[in-house]
Short mmCIF file of N, CA and C in Angstrom, two decimals:
data_model
loop_
_atom_site.label_atom_id
_atom_site.label_comp_id
_atom_site.label_asym_id
_atom_site.label_seq_id
_atom_site.Cartn_x
_atom_site.Cartn_y
_atom_site.Cartn_z
N ASP N 1 14.30 39.23 14.10
CA ASP N 1 13.36 39.57 15.15
C ASP N 1 12.27 38.51 15.20
N ALA N 2 11.96 38.03 16.37
CA ALA N 2 11.00 36.95 16.54
C ALA N 2 9.57 37.37 16.22
N HIS N 3 9.33 38.68 16.02
CA HIS N 3 7.97 39.14 15.76
C HIS N 3 7.74 39.50 14.30
N ASP N 4 8.70 39.22 13.44
CA ASP N 4 8.53 39.47 12.02
C ASP N 4 7.74 38.34 11.39
N ASP N 5 6.95 38.67 10.35
CA ASP N 5 6.26 37.63 9.58
C ASP N 5 7.22 37.09 8.54
N VAL N 6 7.17 35.80 8.32
CA VAL N 6 7.91 35.16 7.25
C VAL N 6 6.89 34.86 6.17
N THR N 7 7.09 35.38 4.97
CA THR N 7 6.12 35.18 3.90
C THR N 7 6.82 34.58 2.69
N PHE N 8 6.18 33.59 2.09
CA PHE N 8 6.70 32.98 0.88
C PHE N 8 5.53 32.47 0.09
N SER N 9 5.77 31.93 -1.09
CA SER N 9 4.70 31.53 -1.98
C SER N 9 4.71 30.04 -2.21
N ILE N 10 3.52 29.46 -2.23
CA ILE N 10 3.33 28.07 -2.62
C ILE N 10 2.45 28.10 -3.85
N GLU N 11 2.71 27.23 -4.84
CA GLU N 11 1.95 27.21 -6.08
C GLU N 11 0.45 27.26 -5.80
N GLY N 12 -0.22 28.23 -6.40
CA GLY N 12 -1.66 28.35 -6.27
C GLY N 12 -2.08 29.09 -5.02
N SER N 13 -1.15 29.51 -4.17
CA SER N 13 -1.51 30.20 -2.94
C SER N 13 -0.50 31.31 -2.67
N PRO N 14 -0.65 32.46 -3.35
CA PRO N 14 0.33 33.52 -3.20
C PRO N 14 0.31 34.19 -1.83
N ASN N 15 -0.72 33.98 -1.04
CA ASN N 15 -0.82 34.63 0.26
C ASN N 15 -0.50 33.69 1.41
N PHE N 16 0.42 32.78 1.20
CA PHE N 16 0.82 31.81 2.23
C PHE N 16 1.86 32.46 3.12
N GLY N 17 1.76 32.28 4.42
CA GLY N 17 2.77 32.85 5.30
C GLY N 17 2.74 32.25 6.67
N ILE N 18 3.79 32.55 7.44
CA ILE N 18 3.89 32.11 8.83
C ILE N 18 4.15 33.34 9.68
N ASP N 19 3.31 33.57 10.68
CA ASP N 19 3.55 34.62 11.65
C ASP N 19 4.48 34.03 12.71
N SER N 20 5.75 34.48 12.72
CA SER N 20 6.73 33.86 13.61
C SER N 20 6.46 34.17 15.08
N ALA N 21 5.68 35.20 15.37
CA ALA N 21 5.36 35.51 16.77
C ALA N 21 4.34 34.53 17.32
N THR N 22 3.34 34.19 16.50
CA THR N 22 2.29 33.28 16.97
C THR N 22 2.50 31.87 16.46
N GLY N 23 3.29 31.72 15.39
CA GLY N 23 3.51 30.41 14.80
C GLY N 23 2.35 29.93 13.96
N VAL N 24 1.43 30.82 13.58
CA VAL N 24 0.25 30.42 12.81
C VAL N 24 0.54 30.49 11.32
N ILE N 25 0.25 29.40 10.61
CA ILE N 25 0.37 29.36 9.16
C ILE N 25 -0.97 29.79 8.59
N THR N 26 -0.94 30.70 7.62
CA THR N 26 -2.16 31.12 6.93
C THR N 26 -1.94 31.00 5.44
N PHE N 27 -3.02 30.85 4.69
CA PHE N 27 -2.91 30.84 3.24
C PHE N 27 -4.20 31.31 2.62
N GLY N 28 -4.08 32.02 1.48
CA GLY N 28 -5.21 32.41 0.66
C GLY N 28 -6.32 33.12 1.38
N GLY N 29 -6.04 33.75 2.51
CA GLY N 29 -7.09 34.45 3.24
C GLY N 29 -8.04 33.51 3.94
N GLY N 30 -7.78 32.21 3.89
CA GLY N 30 -8.68 31.23 4.48
C GLY N 30 -8.49 31.03 5.97
N GLY N 31 -7.57 31.76 6.58
CA GLY N 31 -7.38 31.62 8.02
C GLY N 31 -6.40 30.52 8.35
N PRO N 32 -6.13 30.34 9.65
CA PRO N 32 -5.16 29.33 10.06
C PRO N 32 -5.63 27.91 9.73
N VAL N 33 -4.71 27.12 9.28
CA VAL N 33 -5.00 25.72 9.00
C VAL N 33 -4.25 24.85 9.99
N TYR N 34 -2.98 25.11 10.17
CA TYR N 34 -2.17 24.41 11.16
C TYR N 34 -1.43 25.43 12.00
N THR N 35 -1.10 25.06 13.20
CA THR N 35 -0.34 25.95 14.07
C THR N 35 1.04 25.37 14.29
N LEU N 36 2.05 26.18 14.02
CA LEU N 36 3.43 25.82 14.34
C LEU N 36 3.74 26.39 15.71
N ARG N 37 4.21 25.58 16.60
CA ARG N 37 4.55 26.05 17.94
C ARG N 37 6.07 26.18 18.02
N ASN N 38 6.53 27.43 18.21
CA ASN N 38 7.97 27.67 18.23
C ASN N 38 8.66 26.97 19.39
N SER N 39 7.92 26.58 20.43
CA SER N 39 8.54 25.92 21.57
C SER N 39 8.70 24.42 21.35
N ASP N 40 8.09 23.87 20.29
CA ASP N 40 8.21 22.45 20.02
C ASP N 40 9.64 22.13 19.59
N PRO N 41 10.10 20.91 19.87
CA PRO N 41 11.43 20.52 19.40
C PRO N 41 11.47 20.45 17.88
N GLU N 42 12.66 20.58 17.33
CA GLU N 42 12.81 20.49 15.87
C GLU N 42 12.49 19.09 15.42
N PRO N 43 11.88 18.85 14.26
CA PRO N 43 11.22 19.90 13.51
C PRO N 43 9.93 20.32 14.20
N TYR N 44 9.42 21.46 13.80
CA TYR N 44 8.20 22.00 14.42
C TYR N 44 7.08 20.96 14.40
N GLY N 45 6.27 20.96 15.43
CA GLY N 45 5.12 20.06 15.48
C GLY N 45 3.91 20.73 14.86
N LEU N 46 3.12 19.97 14.14
CA LEU N 46 1.88 20.48 13.57
C LEU N 46 0.72 20.02 14.43
N VAL N 47 -0.23 20.89 14.64
CA VAL N 47 -1.40 20.58 15.43
C VAL N 47 -2.59 20.42 14.49
N GLU N 48 -3.24 19.28 14.56
CA GLU N 48 -4.39 19.01 13.70
C GLU N 48 -5.58 19.86 14.15
N LEU N 49 -6.17 20.59 13.20
CA LEU N 49 -7.37 21.37 13.50
C LEU N 49 -8.63 20.60 13.17
N SER N 50 -8.56 19.75 12.14
CA SER N 50 -9.75 19.01 11.74
C SER N 50 -9.35 17.88 10.80
N THR N 51 -10.31 17.00 10.54
CA THR N 51 -10.13 15.93 9.56
C THR N 51 -11.41 15.80 8.76
N PHE N 52 -11.30 15.10 7.66
CA PHE N 52 -12.47 14.78 6.86
C PHE N 52 -12.34 13.33 6.45
N SER N 53 -13.40 12.56 6.59
CA SER N 53 -13.37 11.15 6.23
C SER N 53 -14.38 10.89 5.12
N HIS N 54 -13.94 10.22 4.07
CA HIS N 54 -14.85 9.86 2.98
C HIS N 54 -15.81 8.77 3.42
N SER N 55 -15.33 7.88 4.29
CA SER N 55 -16.15 6.78 4.78
C SER N 55 -15.54 6.29 6.08
N SER N 56 -16.22 5.34 6.70
CA SER N 56 -15.69 4.78 7.94
C SER N 56 -14.67 3.67 7.68
N ASN N 57 -14.52 3.24 6.42
CA ASN N 57 -13.61 2.15 6.08
C ASN N 57 -12.34 2.70 5.44
N PHE N 58 -11.39 3.11 6.28
CA PHE N 58 -10.16 3.72 5.79
C PHE N 58 -9.38 2.79 4.88
N ASP N 59 -9.40 1.49 5.14
CA ASP N 59 -8.60 0.54 4.35
C ASP N 59 -9.08 0.41 2.91
N SER N 60 -10.32 0.80 2.62
CA SER N 60 -10.82 0.63 1.26
C SER N 60 -10.54 1.85 0.39
N GLY N 61 -10.06 2.90 0.96
CA GLY N 61 -9.74 4.09 0.19
C GLY N 61 -9.58 5.28 1.11
N ALA N 62 -8.95 6.29 0.62
CA ALA N 62 -8.70 7.46 1.44
C ALA N 62 -8.48 8.66 0.53
N SER N 63 -8.31 9.81 1.14
CA SER N 63 -7.94 11.00 0.38
C SER N 63 -6.54 10.78 -0.16
N GLU N 64 -6.37 11.04 -1.44
CA GLU N 64 -5.06 10.82 -2.04
C GLU N 64 -4.41 12.14 -2.44
N ILE N 65 -4.73 12.66 -3.58
CA ILE N 65 -4.15 13.91 -4.08
C ILE N 65 -5.13 15.04 -3.75
N SER N 66 -4.62 16.19 -3.39
CA SER N 66 -5.51 17.33 -3.15
C SER N 66 -4.94 18.57 -3.82
N ALA N 67 -5.84 19.49 -4.17
CA ALA N 67 -5.46 20.76 -4.78
C ALA N 67 -6.36 21.84 -4.19
N PHE N 68 -5.78 22.93 -3.72
CA PHE N 68 -6.52 23.99 -3.03
C PHE N 68 -6.68 25.22 -3.92
N ASP N 69 -7.88 25.81 -3.91
CA ASP N 69 -8.13 27.08 -4.58
C ASP N 69 -8.31 28.14 -3.50
N PRO N 70 -7.33 29.05 -3.33
CA PRO N 70 -7.39 30.03 -2.26
C PRO N 70 -8.49 31.08 -2.44
N VAL N 71 -8.97 31.27 -3.66
CA VAL N 71 -10.02 32.27 -3.89
C VAL N 71 -11.37 31.77 -3.38
N THR N 72 -11.69 30.50 -3.67
CA THR N 72 -12.98 29.95 -3.27
C THR N 72 -12.90 29.16 -1.96
N ASN N 73 -11.68 28.97 -1.44
CA ASN N 73 -11.45 28.14 -0.24
C ASN N 73 -11.97 26.73 -0.44
N LYS N 74 -11.84 26.22 -1.67
CA LYS N 74 -12.25 24.84 -1.96
C LYS N 74 -11.01 23.96 -2.07
N LEU N 75 -11.15 22.75 -1.51
CA LEU N 75 -10.10 21.74 -1.62
C LEU N 75 -10.65 20.61 -2.48
N PHE N 76 -9.97 20.32 -3.57
CA PHE N 76 -10.36 19.25 -4.50
C PHE N 76 -9.55 18.02 -4.12
N VAL N 77 -10.24 16.93 -3.75
CA VAL N 77 -9.58 15.77 -3.17
C VAL N 77 -9.93 14.51 -3.95
N VAL N 78 -8.90 13.78 -4.40
CA VAL N 78 -9.14 12.48 -5.04
C VAL N 78 -9.63 11.51 -3.97
N ASN N 79 -10.81 10.95 -4.19
CA ASN N 79 -11.42 9.99 -3.27
C ASN N 79 -11.09 8.59 -3.79
N GLY N 80 -10.11 7.94 -3.16
CA GLY N 80 -9.64 6.64 -3.62
C GLY N 80 -10.68 5.54 -3.53
N GLU N 81 -11.58 5.64 -2.58
CA GLU N 81 -12.62 4.62 -2.43
C GLU N 81 -13.65 4.69 -3.55
N ALA N 82 -14.11 5.91 -3.85
CA ALA N 82 -15.16 6.08 -4.86
C ALA N 82 -14.59 6.23 -6.27
N GLY N 83 -13.28 6.49 -6.38
CA GLY N 83 -12.67 6.69 -7.69
C GLY N 83 -13.07 8.02 -8.32
N GLY N 84 -13.52 8.96 -7.48
CA GLY N 84 -13.97 10.25 -7.98
C GLY N 84 -13.26 11.40 -7.30
N LEU N 85 -13.87 12.58 -7.41
CA LEU N 85 -13.29 13.79 -6.85
C LEU N 85 -14.28 14.39 -5.86
N ASP N 86 -13.83 14.59 -4.62
CA ASP N 86 -14.64 15.29 -3.62
C ASP N 86 -14.22 16.74 -3.59
N VAL N 87 -15.17 17.62 -3.37
CA VAL N 87 -14.89 19.05 -3.24
C VAL N 87 -15.28 19.44 -1.81
N LEU N 88 -14.29 19.98 -1.08
CA LEU N 88 -14.52 20.37 0.31
C LEU N 88 -14.47 21.89 0.44
N ASP N 89 -15.39 22.44 1.23
CA ASP N 89 -15.38 23.86 1.56
C ASP N 89 -14.51 24.03 2.79
N LEU N 90 -13.43 24.81 2.66
CA LEU N 90 -12.53 25.06 3.79
C LEU N 90 -12.65 26.49 4.30
N SER N 91 -13.80 27.12 4.07
CA SER N 91 -14.01 28.48 4.60
C SER N 91 -13.79 28.50 6.10
N ASP N 92 -14.20 27.44 6.78
CA ASP N 92 -13.93 27.24 8.20
C ASP N 92 -13.02 26.02 8.30
N PRO N 93 -11.69 26.21 8.36
CA PRO N 93 -10.76 25.08 8.34
C PRO N 93 -10.98 24.08 9.47
N SER N 94 -11.60 24.51 10.55
CA SER N 94 -11.84 23.58 11.66
C SER N 94 -13.05 22.69 11.40
N ASN N 95 -13.78 22.97 10.29
CA ASN N 95 -14.97 22.19 9.97
C ASN N 95 -15.10 22.02 8.45
N PRO N 96 -14.23 21.21 7.81
CA PRO N 96 -14.35 21.02 6.37
C PRO N 96 -15.67 20.36 6.02
N THR N 97 -16.32 20.88 4.97
CA THR N 97 -17.64 20.40 4.59
C THR N 97 -17.63 19.98 3.13
N LYS N 98 -18.13 18.79 2.85
CA LYS N 98 -18.21 18.30 1.48
C LYS N 98 -19.31 19.05 0.73
N ILE N 99 -18.97 19.48 -0.49
CA ILE N 99 -19.92 20.18 -1.35
C ILE N 99 -20.45 19.19 -2.38
N GLY N 100 -21.73 18.90 -2.34
CA GLY N 100 -22.36 18.04 -3.34
C GLY N 100 -21.88 16.61 -3.30
N ASP N 101 -22.15 15.89 -4.39
CA ASP N 101 -21.78 14.48 -4.51
C ASP N 101 -20.35 14.35 -5.02
N THR N 102 -19.76 13.17 -4.84
CA THR N 102 -18.45 12.87 -5.41
C THR N 102 -18.58 12.93 -6.93
N LEU N 103 -17.68 13.69 -7.57
CA LEU N 103 -17.73 13.84 -9.02
C LEU N 103 -17.04 12.68 -9.71
N THR N 104 -17.68 12.13 -10.71
CA THR N 104 -17.02 11.17 -11.58
C THR N 104 -16.62 11.93 -12.82
N VAL N 105 -15.41 11.68 -13.29
CA VAL N 105 -14.82 12.50 -14.35
C VAL N 105 -14.18 11.62 -15.40
N GLY N 106 -14.47 11.89 -16.65
CA GLY N 106 -13.75 11.27 -17.76
C GLY N 106 -14.01 9.79 -17.97
N GLY N 107 -15.01 9.23 -17.33
CA GLY N 107 -15.35 7.84 -17.55
C GLY N 107 -14.46 6.83 -16.87
N GLY N 108 -13.57 7.29 -15.98
CA GLY N 108 -12.66 6.36 -15.31
C GLY N 108 -12.46 6.73 -13.87
N GLU N 109 -11.37 6.23 -13.30
CA GLU N 109 -11.03 6.51 -11.91
C GLU N 109 -10.17 7.77 -11.84
N VAL N 110 -10.63 8.77 -11.07
CA VAL N 110 -9.89 10.02 -10.93
C VAL N 110 -8.55 9.72 -10.25
N THR N 111 -7.47 10.28 -10.81
CA THR N 111 -6.13 10.01 -10.29
C THR N 111 -5.42 11.24 -9.75
N SER N 112 -5.79 12.45 -10.22
CA SER N 112 -5.07 13.63 -9.77
C SER N 112 -5.87 14.89 -10.09
N ALA N 113 -5.54 15.96 -9.37
CA ALA N 113 -6.17 17.27 -9.61
C ALA N 113 -5.13 18.35 -9.36
N SER N 114 -5.25 19.46 -10.10
CA SER N 114 -4.36 20.59 -9.93
C SER N 114 -5.14 21.87 -10.23
N VAL N 115 -4.87 22.91 -9.45
CA VAL N 115 -5.57 24.19 -9.60
C VAL N 115 -4.62 25.25 -10.14
N PHE N 116 -5.12 26.04 -11.10
CA PHE N 116 -4.44 27.24 -11.56
C PHE N 116 -5.51 28.30 -11.77
N GLY N 117 -5.39 29.42 -11.08
CA GLY N 117 -6.41 30.46 -11.19
C GLY N 117 -7.76 29.89 -10.77
N ASP N 118 -8.76 30.05 -11.64
CA ASP N 118 -10.09 29.53 -11.31
C ASP N 118 -10.40 28.24 -12.06
N ILE N 119 -9.35 27.50 -12.41
CA ILE N 119 -9.52 26.24 -13.16
C ILE N 119 -8.90 25.09 -12.37
N VAL N 120 -9.62 23.97 -12.34
CA VAL N 120 -9.05 22.74 -11.79
C VAL N 120 -8.98 21.72 -12.92
N GLY N 121 -7.79 21.15 -13.12
CA GLY N 121 -7.59 20.08 -14.10
C GLY N 121 -7.65 18.75 -13.39
N VAL N 122 -8.39 17.78 -13.94
CA VAL N 122 -8.61 16.49 -13.28
C VAL N 122 -8.30 15.37 -14.28
N THR N 123 -7.39 14.46 -13.89
CA THR N 123 -7.08 13.31 -14.75
C THR N 123 -7.83 12.08 -14.28
N SER N 124 -8.13 11.22 -15.25
CA SER N 124 -8.80 9.94 -14.98
C SER N 124 -8.08 8.83 -15.71
N SER N 125 -7.96 7.68 -15.04
CA SER N 125 -7.38 6.50 -15.65
C SER N 125 -8.50 5.56 -16.08
N LEU N 126 -8.36 5.03 -17.29
CA LEU N 126 -9.35 4.09 -17.82
C LEU N 126 -8.86 2.65 -17.71
N GLY N 127 -7.71 2.44 -17.07
CA GLY N 127 -7.16 1.10 -16.90
C GLY N 127 -5.68 1.09 -17.25
N ASP N 128 -4.97 0.08 -16.77
CA ASP N 128 -3.54 -0.03 -17.03
C ASP N 128 -3.27 -0.12 -18.52
N GLY N 129 -2.36 0.73 -18.99
CA GLY N 129 -1.94 0.71 -20.38
C GLY N 129 -2.93 1.33 -21.35
N VAL N 130 -4.06 1.83 -20.85
CA VAL N 130 -5.09 2.43 -21.70
C VAL N 130 -4.99 3.95 -21.58
N ASN N 131 -5.12 4.65 -22.71
CA ASN N 131 -5.09 6.10 -22.66
C ASN N 131 -6.16 6.62 -21.70
N GLY N 132 -5.79 7.62 -20.91
CA GLY N 132 -6.70 8.21 -19.94
C GLY N 132 -7.28 9.52 -20.45
N THR N 133 -7.79 10.33 -19.52
CA THR N 133 -8.42 11.59 -19.90
C THR N 133 -8.01 12.71 -18.95
N ILE N 134 -8.22 13.94 -19.42
CA ILE N 134 -8.14 15.13 -18.56
C ILE N 134 -9.35 15.99 -18.87
N SER N 135 -9.92 16.54 -17.82
CA SER N 135 -11.06 17.45 -17.94
C SER N 135 -10.74 18.69 -17.11
N PHE N 136 -11.32 19.81 -17.52
CA PHE N 136 -11.09 21.08 -16.83
C PHE N 136 -12.43 21.64 -16.37
N PHE N 137 -12.44 22.20 -15.15
CA PHE N 137 -13.65 22.75 -14.55
C PHE N 137 -13.35 24.10 -13.91
N ARG N 138 -14.36 24.95 -13.83
CA ARG N 138 -14.26 26.20 -13.07
C ARG N 138 -14.32 25.83 -11.59
N THR N 139 -13.44 26.43 -10.79
CA THR N 139 -13.45 26.14 -9.36
C THR N 139 -14.67 26.77 -8.68
N THR N 140 -15.23 27.79 -9.28
CA THR N 140 -16.34 28.51 -8.66
C THR N 140 -17.63 27.71 -8.67
N ASP N 141 -17.99 27.13 -9.83
CA ASP N 141 -19.29 26.45 -9.94
C ASP N 141 -19.18 25.03 -10.49
N LEU N 142 -17.95 24.55 -10.70
CA LEU N 142 -17.67 23.19 -11.20
C LEU N 142 -18.22 22.94 -12.60
N SER N 143 -18.47 24.00 -13.37
CA SER N 143 -18.89 23.82 -14.76
C SER N 143 -17.68 23.38 -15.58
N GLN N 144 -17.92 22.43 -16.49
CA GLN N 144 -16.82 21.91 -17.30
C GLN N 144 -16.46 22.90 -18.38
N LEU N 145 -15.15 23.03 -18.63
CA LEU N 145 -14.62 23.90 -19.67
C LEU N 145 -14.21 23.03 -20.85
N GLY N 146 -14.87 23.17 -21.97
CA GLY N 146 -14.52 22.38 -23.15
C GLY N 146 -14.82 20.91 -22.98
N SER N 147 -14.22 20.13 -23.84
CA SER N 147 -14.44 18.69 -23.86
C SER N 147 -13.41 17.97 -23.01
N THR N 148 -13.72 16.75 -22.62
CA THR N 148 -12.75 15.87 -21.99
C THR N 148 -11.76 15.45 -23.07
N LEU N 149 -10.48 15.53 -22.76
CA LEU N 149 -9.43 15.24 -23.73
C LEU N 149 -8.74 13.93 -23.42
N GLU N 150 -8.34 13.20 -24.46
CA GLU N 150 -7.58 11.97 -24.29
C GLU N 150 -6.12 12.32 -24.03
N VAL N 151 -5.52 11.60 -23.08
CA VAL N 151 -4.09 11.75 -22.78
C VAL N 151 -3.45 10.37 -22.84
N GLY N 152 -2.19 10.27 -22.53
CA GLY N 152 -1.46 9.00 -22.61
C GLY N 152 -1.95 7.97 -21.61
N PRO N 153 -1.30 6.79 -21.63
CA PRO N 153 -1.76 5.69 -20.79
C PRO N 153 -1.56 5.91 -19.29
N THR N 154 -2.57 5.57 -18.55
CA THR N 154 -2.57 5.55 -17.09
C THR N 154 -2.02 6.85 -16.48
N PRO N 155 -2.73 7.98 -16.70
CA PRO N 155 -2.27 9.24 -16.09
C PRO N 155 -2.30 9.14 -14.57
N ASP N 156 -1.24 9.62 -13.94
CA ASP N 156 -1.12 9.45 -12.49
C ASP N 156 -0.99 10.76 -11.73
N MET N 157 -0.54 11.84 -12.40
CA MET N 157 -0.34 13.12 -11.74
C MET N 157 -0.47 14.23 -12.75
N VAL N 158 -1.08 15.35 -12.33
CA VAL N 158 -1.22 16.50 -13.20
C VAL N 158 -0.81 17.75 -12.42
N THR N 159 -0.17 18.70 -13.12
CA THR N 159 0.15 19.99 -12.53
C THR N 159 0.24 21.03 -13.64
N PHE N 160 -0.08 22.26 -13.30
CA PHE N 160 0.06 23.38 -14.22
C PHE N 160 1.47 23.94 -14.12
N ALA N 161 2.00 24.44 -15.25
CA ALA N 161 3.25 25.19 -15.21
C ALA N 161 3.00 26.44 -14.37
N PRO N 162 4.03 27.01 -13.77
CA PRO N 162 3.84 28.17 -12.89
C PRO N 162 3.07 29.33 -13.53
N ASP N 163 3.22 29.53 -14.84
CA ASP N 163 2.49 30.62 -15.51
C ASP N 163 1.16 30.17 -16.10
N GLY N 164 0.81 28.88 -15.94
CA GLY N 164 -0.46 28.37 -16.43
C GLY N 164 -0.52 28.12 -17.92
N SER N 165 0.59 28.31 -18.62
CA SER N 165 0.57 28.17 -20.08
C SER N 165 0.60 26.72 -20.55
N LYS N 166 0.99 25.81 -19.66
CA LYS N 166 1.09 24.40 -20.02
C LYS N 166 0.58 23.57 -18.86
N ILE N 167 0.19 22.36 -19.18
CA ILE N 167 -0.17 21.40 -18.15
C ILE N 167 0.72 20.18 -18.32
N LEU N 168 1.23 19.66 -17.23
CA LEU N 168 2.15 18.52 -17.28
C LEU N 168 1.44 17.32 -16.65
N ILE N 169 1.53 16.18 -17.31
CA ILE N 169 0.89 14.97 -16.83
C ILE N 169 1.92 13.86 -16.77
N ALA N 170 2.02 13.21 -15.62
CA ALA N 170 2.89 12.04 -15.46
C ALA N 170 2.03 10.80 -15.68
N HIS N 171 2.56 9.86 -16.45
CA HIS N 171 1.84 8.63 -16.78
C HIS N 171 2.58 7.43 -16.22
N GLU N 172 1.83 6.48 -15.67
CA GLU N 172 2.44 5.23 -15.24
C GLU N 172 2.78 4.39 -16.47
N GLY N 173 1.92 4.43 -17.47
CA GLY N 173 2.18 3.73 -18.72
C GLY N 173 2.35 2.24 -18.57
N GLU N 174 1.69 1.68 -17.58
CA GLU N 174 1.81 0.23 -17.35
C GLU N 174 1.15 -0.55 -18.47
N PRO N 175 1.77 -1.65 -18.90
CA PRO N 175 1.16 -2.44 -19.97
C PRO N 175 -0.04 -3.23 -19.46
#
């Protein structure tokens, strides 16, 4: 039936779904982010609701990795230009707003972020072939949890296991 909702889960966003009658994608109670139009040719077309720019110089850096917390409607975004982490408020998806200053984490260049529950894990690279760091913060108030930990060389990606019991880090390990 064309009027049934299709619901499925994306890591960190158990309330993600598509209303097949309207074609609106929703997640985490944060409201529509993109609209799927059923009349568009395959594959479905996405309609941009908004953008966020770190600076006017796109060539010097851009948003790289992002992680969304559906409870706080915060998007944690690696800022390639500043080498830090930007936190965006997506309570109104049509008007993303930066919260505070770009965070510098672990003494290096932020490379990745991942959310599980009310925790965001953030990796930093200290240089090619040099051991990097991971730090953990509360998504609600950005308070750091514990100490910054040393990880292997040149961490490039972080993600939590589905049950949150482990964290996985991919390393470039360049000499």
